[in-house]
Amino acid sequence: MSTAVLVLRQRLRQVPISVVIVSIIFLVIVLLAILAPWVAPTDPAKQNLLARLKPPGFELRGVTYWLGTDDLGRDLLSRTIYGGGVSLSVAVLSVVVSTLVGVTLGMVAGWFRGKIEIVIMRLVDIMMSIPAILLAVLTVAVLGPGFLKLVLVLGLTRWPRYTRVAYAQTLQIANLPFIKASELAGAGAARILFHHILPNIAGPVLIVATAEFGLMILMEAGLSFLGLGIQPPASSWGSIMSVGRQYLERAWWIVAFPGVCLFLLVFSVNVLGDWLRDQIDPRSRSR
Amino acid sequence: MSETKNVLEIRDVAVHFGGRGGLLGQSGPVVKAVNGVDLDIPRGATVALVGESGCGKSTLSNTIVGLQAPASGSVRISGEEVVGADKRKLNDIRRKVQMIFQDPALSLDPRSTVGATIAEPLIVRGIAKGKELKARVATLLQQVGLRPEHADRYPHQFSGGQRQRVVIARALALEPDLVICDEPVSALDVSVRAQILNLLVALQKRTGVSYLFVSHDLGVVRHICDRVVVMYLGRFVEMADRDTFFSNPKHPYTKALMSAVPEADPVVQRSKERLILGGELPSPANIPAGCAFHTRCPLATEICSKERPELTPRPDGARVACHHA
């Protein structure tokens, strides 16, 4: 155990400064989202029509609106903090769903080949040829809006990209001698897929996942904007920005603050993903 | 048939690719990669399989280990039939045949430690676990000249020669009867080739394993093998014991291969008669009629393009498939 701790400490010392910074940003956003009920200055849904569209720093009856207010006089700081939790959990959960579905299908298609490969890959082609947002709109329109449904819809419409990547990588790796050696050792399909292929395709999959993560937040925003996502009075960064778009000339802050948060979150996830990909590759580790 | 003399007995094995209809019903040409071959490997012997790229060497090795189903014929390993065996039986038989690959960089999983790689055959077959497993892995590492503490390292931390040692350790983990060595040293530096070859010889002496040594390097073949088989376009053209083979090659194709081996002595090299083949290896999808070699053969006459020569025994024990040699 103590050697493990030592190794960990040594590894942590080698973490580049950019990764430390984005980790801090990421952690702050996550913590704020989790602790929203305690850190938000006011109720995010509380309206004050006397304080509509007020700029950051506006004060009214002893209450300071640090990030200003929106079109219904709600405190933007509180809404941004609460909204972060919604955006984050929708994005994380839908990325998890689509990764699980997509990678499994891709590995199965690439490993077993034959009829199952044709079925899966043609399904991928069909899914990719339908605009994702249209598919999501249709599904939500049928199933109705709601947090869990939103996660499922996003997750189940976005898996083809993972499938393509996992499939191509699996095809490539399945022909390498070390997989042949595993077969000769007597390993079954499950062991080969999860012990040998999955660890070797994890890097590219992780890159797709981090790119998709940002896209998920934006898709959620789009659907919420169309009224098919998060239902008011709950808010996400996407829904706040959709509303703010109408007031862009008069009240830039409504779009700006959630937008900056969104940028920071997506950026830090991408940097973290890159770093993590290098970490899971033993070749890039120092000995 | 319990204790047979031969670890491998191949009878009339043919392996074909393609020819089935594709998605849209088109049918490609049938590639006859291996076209009816017989081969025996006695226990504890080393047989070399030589030939140029595309002649079917790798396809034949894949068929022997059961990764490729033959179109026809019989493959017996230690007396047990591989062709048509059910999955469980096949798995049992496979235990007796293992393989060493050409490129050690590609034959080890970069994400698994060397210890995990060597332990895999023992784990999946439920042979050992826990402390016993660790001990077996340590023994195997020592057998191939590595240290037990190397088990925790990853393949990229080893040199090419060391990686090939790991591959050998994995192949020996199940104590196989036959190990197929697919160009085991051609990806290695010349300086470490001899070490690996000597290791293979030493392990054979200790364990009595047989080798099928697939190679195109006749120098290496001469060093390690008891018997040599020459393959051309899916068929054997010459089979002979090592000394007979090297002192008196008969088939014109074998002679051409021999004359391409560089000699260390420049005087010998200069005086050597070079037999240079014209043309390319014909496509295995379109094998010439008669003797497959007649398109490139210096001795070819009319009969060669009409009648396929069979492998026939010669006085010195060699078997050659040629009308003129």
XYZ file of C-alpha atoms in Angstrom:
612
model
C 0.000 0.000 0.000
C 2.682 2.527 0.963
C 4.498 2.043 -2.338
C 1.254 2.748 -4.149
C 0.929 6.019 -2.243
C 4.516 6.922 -3.077
C 4.008 6.177 -6.743
C 0.843 8.266 -6.724
C 2.632 11.190 -5.069
C 5.436 10.992 -7.588
C 2.975 10.852 -10.464
C 1.071 13.870 -9.119
C 4.262 15.910 -9.065
C 4.590 15.391 -12.808
C 1.144 16.778 -13.613
C 1.550 19.787 -15.938
C 0.406 23.183 -14.670
C -2.273 23.558 -17.363
C -3.910 20.367 -16.170
C -3.795 21.600 -12.558
C -5.511 24.843 -13.593
C -8.275 23.211 -15.598
C -8.805 20.628 -12.863
C -9.366 23.454 -10.403
C -11.820 25.157 -12.775
C -13.608 21.867 -13.336
C -13.775 21.078 -9.619
C -15.065 24.573 -8.776
C -17.859 24.234 -11.340
C -18.752 20.753 -10.124
C -18.669 21.773 -6.449
C -20.775 24.876 -7.083
C -23.287 22.745 -8.944
C -23.491 20.171 -6.159
C -23.601 22.725 -3.357
C -26.001 25.066 -5.228
C -28.673 25.183 -2.466
C -26.060 26.392 0.027
C -23.899 28.707 -2.073
C -26.503 30.406 -4.246
C -27.392 33.783 -2.727
C -31.115 33.568 -3.521
C -33.801 31.296 -4.848
C -33.085 31.020 -8.593
C -36.796 31.085 -9.416
C -37.656 34.153 -7.313
C -38.854 36.947 -9.572
C -38.583 40.645 -8.935
C -40.234 42.585 -11.698
C -38.842 45.879 -10.332
C -35.336 44.590 -11.031
C -35.723 43.343 -14.625
C -32.635 43.218 -16.896
C -30.391 45.001 -14.382
C -26.620 44.971 -15.007
C -24.073 43.151 -12.780
C -23.550 44.738 -9.383
C -27.071 46.220 -9.229
C -28.385 46.726 -5.697
C -31.996 46.771 -4.569
C -33.137 46.910 -0.937
C -29.829 45.646 0.375
C -29.665 42.741 -2.104
C -26.747 42.841 -4.495
C -27.202 41.128 -7.879
C -23.548 40.350 -8.623
C -24.191 39.111 -12.135
C -27.283 41.198 -12.786
C -30.814 39.942 -13.429
C -32.738 38.409 -16.279
C -35.975 39.454 -18.000
C -38.078 38.430 -14.994
C -35.778 40.021 -12.431
C -34.334 36.711 -11.241
C -30.815 36.675 -9.812
C -28.481 35.550 -12.623
C -25.768 34.346 -10.232
C -28.134 31.931 -8.501
C -29.583 30.783 -11.801
C -26.134 30.176 -13.261
C -25.073 28.156 -10.210
C -28.218 26.014 -10.271
C -28.173 25.759 -14.050
C -24.638 24.383 -13.987
C -25.802 21.319 -12.104
C -28.487 20.588 -14.674
C -26.198 21.118 -17.663
C -23.440 19.070 -16.101
C -25.572 16.113 -15.119
C -27.392 15.971 -18.469
C -24.060 16.058 -20.285
C -22.297 13.512 -18.070
C -25.163 11.035 -18.019
C -25.874 11.223 -21.737
C -22.172 10.821 -22.574
C -22.086 7.759 -20.322
C -25.171 6.268 -22.000
C -23.925 6.886 -25.537
C -20.414 5.640 -24.731
C -21.726 2.404 -23.268
C -24.082 1.755 -26.154
C -21.763 2.975 -28.909
C -18.558 1.309 -27.803
C -20.230 -2.024 -27.103
C -21.894 -2.096 -30.530
C -18.695 -0.977 -32.250
C -16.563 -3.647 -30.601
C -19.137 -6.340 -31.318
C -19.368 -5.312 -34.990
C -15.589 -5.154 -35.359
C -14.917 -8.427 -33.584
C -17.665 -10.766 -34.778
C -17.969 -9.320 -38.290
C -20.439 -11.096 -40.576
C -24.151 -10.358 -40.435
C -24.092 -8.563 -37.095
C -21.487 -6.178 -38.472
C -23.662 -5.356 -41.478
C -26.716 -4.762 -39.285
C -24.902 -2.545 -36.776
C -22.907 -0.505 -39.259
C -25.881 0.107 -41.583
C -27.873 1.214 -38.530
C -25.034 3.623 -37.772
C -25.226 4.963 -41.332
C -28.965 5.471 -40.979
C -28.571 7.230 -37.627
C -25.791 9.436 -38.957
C -27.845 10.465 -41.968
C -30.636 11.859 -39.773
C -29.723 15.215 -38.193
C -29.225 14.494 -34.504
C -31.189 17.501 -33.338
C -34.146 16.503 -35.524
C -34.051 12.978 -34.161
C -33.894 14.312 -30.622
C -36.783 16.699 -31.277
C -38.888 13.885 -32.703
C -38.169 11.553 -29.817
C -38.868 14.164 -27.166
C -42.033 15.153 -28.995
C -43.208 11.549 -28.750
C -41.954 10.730 -25.245
C -42.521 14.171 -23.748
C -39.961 16.355 -21.968
C -38.220 15.592 -18.683
C -34.741 15.264 -17.258
C -34.324 11.478 -17.570
C -35.971 11.356 -20.959
C -33.632 14.091 -22.121
C -30.626 12.063 -20.994
C -31.904 8.969 -22.773
C -32.736 10.835 -25.944
C -29.340 12.508 -26.111
C -27.560 9.303 -25.169
C -29.423 7.117 -27.616
C -29.120 9.483 -30.558
C -25.416 10.170 -30.169
C -23.964 6.646 -29.974
C -23.104 6.185 -33.710
C -19.962 8.300 -33.487
C -18.569 6.100 -30.739
C -19.556 3.026 -32.711
C -17.652 4.202 -35.770
C -14.518 4.916 -33.756
C -14.727 1.727 -31.683
C -15.461 -0.337 -34.800
C -12.540 1.035 -36.818
C -10.137 0.650 -33.900
C -11.357 -2.856 -33.140
C -10.887 -3.935 -36.748
C -7.358 -2.640 -36.629
C -6.430 -4.247 -33.330
C -8.222 -7.551 -33.937
C -5.676 -8.411 -36.612
C -2.634 -7.804 -34.448
C -0.654 -10.851 -33.328
C -1.246 -10.244 -29.620
C -4.972 -10.813 -30.116
C -4.185 -13.996 -32.039
C -1.983 -15.043 -29.141
C -4.859 -14.515 -26.712
C -7.090 -16.677 -28.856
C -4.426 -19.363 -28.848
C -4.172 -19.006 -25.094
C -7.827 -19.996 -25.028
C -9.376 -16.625 -24.206
C -13.033 -16.216 -25.176
C -14.599 -13.270 -26.978
C -15.587 -11.495 -23.758
C -12.092 -11.654 -22.328
C -10.472 -10.501 -25.550
C -12.932 -7.634 -25.960
C -12.709 -6.321 -22.405
C -9.141 -7.240 -21.487
C -7.310 -6.530 -24.705
C -9.397 -4.519 -27.141
C -11.178 -2.103 -24.811
C -7.994 -0.842 -23.075
C -6.380 -0.343 -26.462
C -9.240 1.654 -27.958
C -9.942 3.673 -24.797
C -7.763 6.599 -25.927
C -9.626 7.469 -29.144
C -12.969 6.778 -27.442
C -12.074 9.186 -24.649
C -11.303 11.886 -27.195
C -14.709 11.394 -28.806
C -16.342 11.444 -25.384
C -14.773 14.748 -24.369
C -15.716 16.323 -27.694
C -19.248 14.958 -27.351
C -19.458 16.280 -23.801
C -19.394 19.875 -25.029
C -21.815 19.029 -27.795
C -24.224 17.460 -25.281
C -24.373 20.668 -23.266
C -25.153 22.567 -26.451
C -27.742 20.003 -27.589
C -29.394 20.204 -24.209
C -29.398 23.998 -24.570
C -30.938 23.719 -28.012
C -33.670 21.360 -26.884
C -34.375 23.439 -23.806
C -34.614 26.487 -26.059
C -37.241 24.704 -28.135
C -39.112 23.907 -24.949
C -38.374 20.200 -25.287
C -35.656 19.969 -22.667
C -35.482 21.291 -19.148
C -38.842 22.736 -18.166
C -39.123 26.128 -16.436
C -38.800 27.181 -13.674
C -35.771 24.856 -13.565
C -32.879 26.234 -15.582
C -29.812 25.070 -17.339
C -27.074 27.184 -18.904
C -28.588 26.443 -22.237
C -32.068 27.580 -21.292
C -30.723 30.739 -19.611
C -28.775 31.612 -22.745
C -31.730 30.885 -25.002
C -33.807 33.390 -23.091
C -30.947 35.883 -22.949
C -30.512 35.753 -26.694
C -33.621 37.909 -27.119
C -32.146 40.625 -24.927
C -28.612 40.503 -26.271
C -28.376 44.234 -27.150
C -29.891 45.418 -23.873
C -28.591 42.856 -21.411
C -25.434 41.132 -22.605
C -24.771 39.596 -19.183
C -27.584 37.075 -19.400
C -25.821 35.281 -22.242
C -22.276 36.181 -21.252
C -21.972 34.575 -17.804
C -23.502 31.174 -18.506
C -21.632 31.279 -21.821
C -18.282 31.860 -20.133
C -19.029 29.070 -17.657
C -19.977 26.774 -20.533
C -16.753 27.626 -22.335
C -14.637 27.029 -19.227
C -16.339 23.719 -18.526
C -16.043 22.357 -22.064
C -12.471 23.609 -22.360
C -11.374 22.040 -19.092
C -13.071 18.759 -19.954
C -11.226 18.654 -23.260
C -7.836 19.371 -21.704
C -8.501 16.849 -18.939
C -9.565 14.270 -21.524
C -6.342 14.705 -23.472
C -4.282 14.326 -20.350
C -6.263 11.343 -19.146
C -5.822 9.617 -22.486
C -2.069 9.939 -22.103
C -2.277 8.634 -18.548
C -4.085 5.421 -19.453
C -1.414 4.661 -22.037
C 1.438 2.920 -20.232
C 3.838 3.932 -23.000
C 3.562 7.610 -22.097
C 4.117 6.968 -18.406
C 7.598 7.384 -17.062
C 9.005 4.213 -15.666
C -3.708 -43.263 -31.166
C -2.844 -42.015 -27.699
C 0.937 -41.683 -27.825
C 1.856 -40.944 -31.423
C 5.292 -40.417 -32.777
C 4.309 -37.340 -34.720
C 3.038 -34.222 -32.977
C 1.669 -32.963 -36.265
C 0.188 -34.893 -39.152
C -1.274 -32.942 -42.023
C -2.991 -34.760 -44.865
C -4.028 -33.131 -48.107
C -4.899 -29.806 -46.534
C -6.285 -27.079 -48.776
C -7.250 -23.577 -47.700
C -9.238 -21.354 -50.023
C -10.329 -17.761 -49.639
C -13.128 -15.803 -51.252
C -15.357 -17.151 -53.984
C -18.486 -16.733 -51.903
C -20.992 -14.146 -53.000
C -20.550 -10.716 -51.452
C -23.275 -8.423 -50.173
C -24.464 -7.665 -53.674
C -24.141 -11.225 -54.913
C -20.921 -10.793 -56.869
C -18.444 -13.579 -56.568
C -14.733 -12.956 -56.368
C -12.029 -15.340 -57.606
C -11.140 -18.222 -55.313
C -7.675 -17.739 -53.859
C -6.081 -21.118 -53.321
C -3.617 -20.184 -50.622
C -2.803 -23.748 -49.627
C -3.466 -26.429 -52.162
C -3.187 -29.945 -50.858
C -0.149 -30.487 -48.638
C 1.035 -33.366 -46.442
C 3.411 -32.821 -43.561
C 4.573 -34.754 -40.503
C 6.532 -33.303 -37.638
C 8.067 -35.880 -35.276
C 8.184 -35.227 -31.533
C 11.133 -33.053 -30.567
C 12.024 -32.178 -34.151
C 12.350 -28.858 -35.894
C 10.945 -28.561 -39.382
C 11.534 -25.465 -41.470
C 8.943 -24.167 -43.892
C 10.501 -21.833 -46.437
C 9.188 -19.904 -49.386
C 8.698 -16.355 -50.546
C 5.948 -14.027 -49.338
C 2.495 -15.041 -50.489
C 3.305 -18.715 -50.955
C 0.908 -19.803 -48.196
C 3.276 -20.241 -45.265
C 1.282 -18.075 -42.885
C -2.051 -19.479 -44.020
C -0.778 -22.983 -43.355
C 0.429 -22.016 -39.868
C -2.918 -20.395 -39.094
C -4.657 -23.569 -40.189
C -2.482 -25.706 -37.956
C -3.275 -23.650 -34.856
C -6.959 -23.652 -35.759
C -7.377 -19.939 -36.502
C -8.209 -20.723 -40.121
C -10.503 -23.534 -41.218
C -9.227 -25.592 -44.154
C -11.449 -26.237 -47.184
C -10.511 -29.898 -47.041
C -8.013 -32.296 -45.558
C -7.036 -33.412 -42.100
C -4.879 -31.828 -39.400
C -3.937 -34.032 -36.456
C -2.137 -32.705 -33.450
C -0.664 -35.418 -31.243
C -3.072 -37.766 -32.968
C -6.196 -35.649 -32.438
C -8.150 -34.318 -35.372
C -8.528 -30.526 -35.456
C -10.706 -30.262 -38.557
C -14.352 -30.522 -37.651
C -13.698 -30.738 -33.908
C -16.290 -29.006 -31.720
C -15.400 -25.858 -29.827
C -14.467 -27.501 -26.546
C -12.367 -30.163 -28.157
C -10.681 -27.576 -30.346
C -9.844 -25.548 -27.279
C -8.298 -28.624 -25.676
C -6.230 -29.392 -28.752
C -5.121 -25.808 -29.125
C -3.442 -26.044 -25.800
C -0.860 -28.251 -27.457
C 0.011 -25.816 -30.235
C 1.269 -22.321 -29.599
C 2.766 -19.681 -31.788
C 5.652 -17.221 -31.792
C 5.180 -14.254 -34.074
C 7.434 -12.239 -36.276
C 7.192 -8.794 -34.735
C 7.545 -8.868 -30.950
C 6.357 -5.249 -30.801
C 2.930 -6.323 -32.063
C 2.637 -9.651 -30.324
C 2.364 -8.260 -26.805
C -0.601 -6.224 -25.600
C 0.853 -2.753 -24.889
C -1.707 -2.258 -22.077
C -0.922 -5.472 -20.212
C 2.075 -6.057 -18.024
C 4.428 -8.768 -19.146
C 3.387 -10.851 -16.135
C -0.302 -10.588 -17.054
C 0.492 -11.551 -20.643
C 2.385 -14.673 -19.643
C -0.228 -15.559 -17.043
C -3.168 -15.279 -19.434
C -3.078 -18.834 -20.817
C -2.808 -20.182 -17.263
C -5.708 -18.038 -16.051
C -8.161 -18.685 -18.880
C -7.581 -22.405 -18.674
C -7.858 -22.383 -14.911
C -4.466 -24.007 -14.474
C -3.110 -21.781 -11.746
C -4.074 -18.776 -9.686
C -2.875 -16.610 -6.825
C 0.547 -17.471 -5.452
C 0.979 -20.510 -7.633
C 0.305 -18.411 -10.732
C 2.910 -15.873 -9.682
C 5.439 -18.618 -9.115
C 4.744 -20.173 -12.518
C 5.147 -16.810 -14.242
C 8.427 -16.245 -12.412
C 9.701 -19.677 -13.483
C 8.720 -19.034 -17.084
C 10.491 -15.680 -17.066
C 13.631 -17.304 -15.716
C 13.446 -20.055 -18.312
C 13.669 -17.484 -21.088
C 16.454 -15.558 -19.400
C 14.465 -12.734 -17.818
C 14.092 -11.852 -14.144
C 10.916 -12.527 -12.114
C 10.633 -8.832 -11.203
C 10.215 -8.026 -14.900
C 6.638 -9.293 -14.555
C 5.360 -5.865 -13.472
C 6.755 -4.034 -16.469
C 5.064 -3.127 -19.705
C 6.265 -4.296 -23.136
C 7.534 -0.848 -24.153
C 10.094 -1.021 -21.375
C 11.843 -3.940 -23.044
C 14.104 -4.250 -26.063
C 13.056 -6.251 -29.113
C 15.021 -9.306 -28.062
C 13.596 -9.203 -24.543
C 10.073 -8.879 -25.907
C 10.614 -11.923 -28.056
C 11.716 -13.757 -24.912
C 8.413 -12.781 -23.294
C 6.538 -14.063 -26.345
C 8.418 -17.346 -26.049
C 7.586 -17.569 -22.351
C 3.889 -17.106 -23.128
C 4.032 -19.767 -25.842
C 5.596 -22.213 -23.395
C 3.218 -21.471 -20.523
C 0.841 -24.265 -21.543
C 3.673 -26.740 -22.161
C 2.715 -27.272 -25.801
C 3.827 -30.167 -28.012
C 4.322 -27.939 -31.009
C 5.314 -24.301 -31.319
C 4.962 -22.565 -34.647
C 7.674 -19.971 -35.020
C 6.579 -17.497 -37.669
C 9.778 -15.710 -38.698
C 10.730 -15.390 -35.027
C 14.002 -13.551 -35.564
C 13.579 -11.620 -38.796
C 12.371 -8.488 -36.989
C 15.282 -8.584 -34.546
C 18.726 -7.036 -34.711
C 21.306 -9.400 -36.099
C 23.179 -9.228 -32.790
C 20.297 -10.704 -30.807
C 19.140 -13.248 -33.403
C 21.667 -15.828 -32.317
C 20.638 -15.405 -28.672
C 16.992 -16.052 -29.454
C 17.796 -19.018 -31.711
C 20.032 -20.534 -29.046
C 17.284 -20.005 -26.494
C 14.820 -21.851 -28.736
C 17.262 -24.734 -29.147
C 17.962 -24.896 -25.402
C 14.245 -24.892 -24.581
C 13.672 -27.681 -27.078
C 16.346 -29.791 -25.419
C 14.760 -29.225 -22.019
C 11.084 -29.637 -22.875
C 11.121 -31.835 -25.984
C 8.870 -29.419 -27.856
C 8.691 -29.551 -31.661
C 9.032 -26.482 -33.822
C 7.571 -25.616 -37.166
C 9.956 -22.902 -38.193
C 8.484 -20.612 -40.838
C 11.189 -18.542 -42.426
C 12.699 -17.262 -45.613
C 16.158 -16.943 -44.130
C 18.016 -20.089 -45.166
C 20.975 -19.164 -42.976
C 18.770 -19.346 -39.890
C 17.085 -22.504 -41.145
C 20.436 -24.232 -41.568
C 21.364 -23.319 -38.009
C 18.311 -24.697 -36.262
C 16.303 -27.193 -38.341
C 16.327 -30.955 -38.834
C 14.210 -30.989 -41.932
C 13.325 -28.431 -44.589
C 10.150 -28.052 -46.618
C 9.976 -25.644 -49.532
C 6.622 -24.195 -50.459
C 5.656 -22.516 -53.715
C 2.162 -21.181 -54.455
C 0.376 -23.331 -51.933
C 2.181 -26.607 -52.619
C 5.334 -28.260 -51.350
C 7.973 -28.540 -54.053
C 10.770 -30.131 -52.052
C 11.131 -31.826 -48.665
C 14.449 -33.129 -47.365
C 16.575 -33.606 -44.282
C 18.753 -30.633 -43.553
C 22.093 -32.006 -44.730
C 20.654 -33.484 -47.906
C 18.792 -30.284 -48.542
C 21.767 -27.976 -48.221
C 24.326 -30.234 -49.900
C 22.149 -31.316 -52.786
C 19.149 -29.096 -53.520
C 17.155 -30.480 -56.421
C 14.146 -28.413 -57.341
C 15.066 -25.429 -59.561
C 13.139 -23.170 -57.197
C 15.152 -24.402 -54.222
C 18.344 -23.853 -56.188
C 17.293 -20.304 -56.917
C 16.579 -19.715 -53.212
C 19.964 -21.147 -52.279
C 21.845 -19.062 -54.773
C 20.282 -15.952 -53.250
C 21.836 -16.619 -49.836
C 24.882 -14.383 -49.449
C 28.127 -16.093 -48.435
C 30.370 -14.651 -45.756
C 33.487 -15.341 -47.839
C 33.709 -12.896 -50.775
C 35.690 -15.380 -52.849
C 32.991 -17.999 -52.488
C 30.345 -15.360 -53.067
C 31.940 -14.250 -56.363
C 32.435 -17.749 -57.666
C 28.885 -18.683 -56.765
C 26.592 -19.492 -59.611
C 23.640 -17.122 -59.414
C 20.326 -18.481 -60.527
C 18.038 -15.523 -60.941
C 14.341 -16.084 -61.443
C 12.510 -13.948 -63.942
C 9.110 -12.480 -63.342
C 6.935 -12.193 -60.278
C 5.226 -14.777 -58.113
C 1.935 -15.457 -59.956
C -1.244 -14.572 -58.077
C -2.576 -17.427 -55.922
C -5.990 -16.547 -57.385
C -4.723 -17.597 -60.798
C -2.221 -20.415 -60.378
C -0.579 -21.530 -63.648
C -1.709 -24.903 -64.993
C 0.629 -27.863 -64.770
C 3.636 -27.187 -62.590
C 2.903 -23.855 -60.835
C 6.562 -22.921 -61.212
C 6.845 -23.404 -64.982
C 6.340 -19.694 -65.762
C 9.614 -18.843 -64.016
C 11.524 -22.097 -64.308
C 14.777 -22.262 -66.320
C 14.248 -25.980 -66.972
C 10.632 -25.782 -68.083
C 9.557 -27.791 -71.128
C 6.219 -28.581 -72.633
C 5.221 -31.227 -70.136
C 5.578 -28.725 -67.278
C 2.717 -26.559 -68.489
C 0.446 -29.582 -68.927
C 1.085 -32.028 -66.132
C 1.542 -31.198 -62.495
C 4.511 -33.072 -61.011
C 3.875 -34.967 -57.765
C 6.285 -35.100 -54.842
C 8.362 -38.200 -55.634
C 11.046 -39.760 -53.468
C 14.683 -39.583 -54.579
C 17.505 -41.995 -53.687
C 18.908 -39.779 -50.935
C 15.563 -39.523 -49.144
C 14.475 -36.139 -50.467
C 11.068 -35.742 -52.063
C 10.840 -33.389 -55.013
C 7.997 -32.256 -57.250
C 9.660 -31.668 -60.610
C 9.661 -33.393 -63.991
C 13.287 -32.571 -64.691
C 15.166 -32.594 -61.407
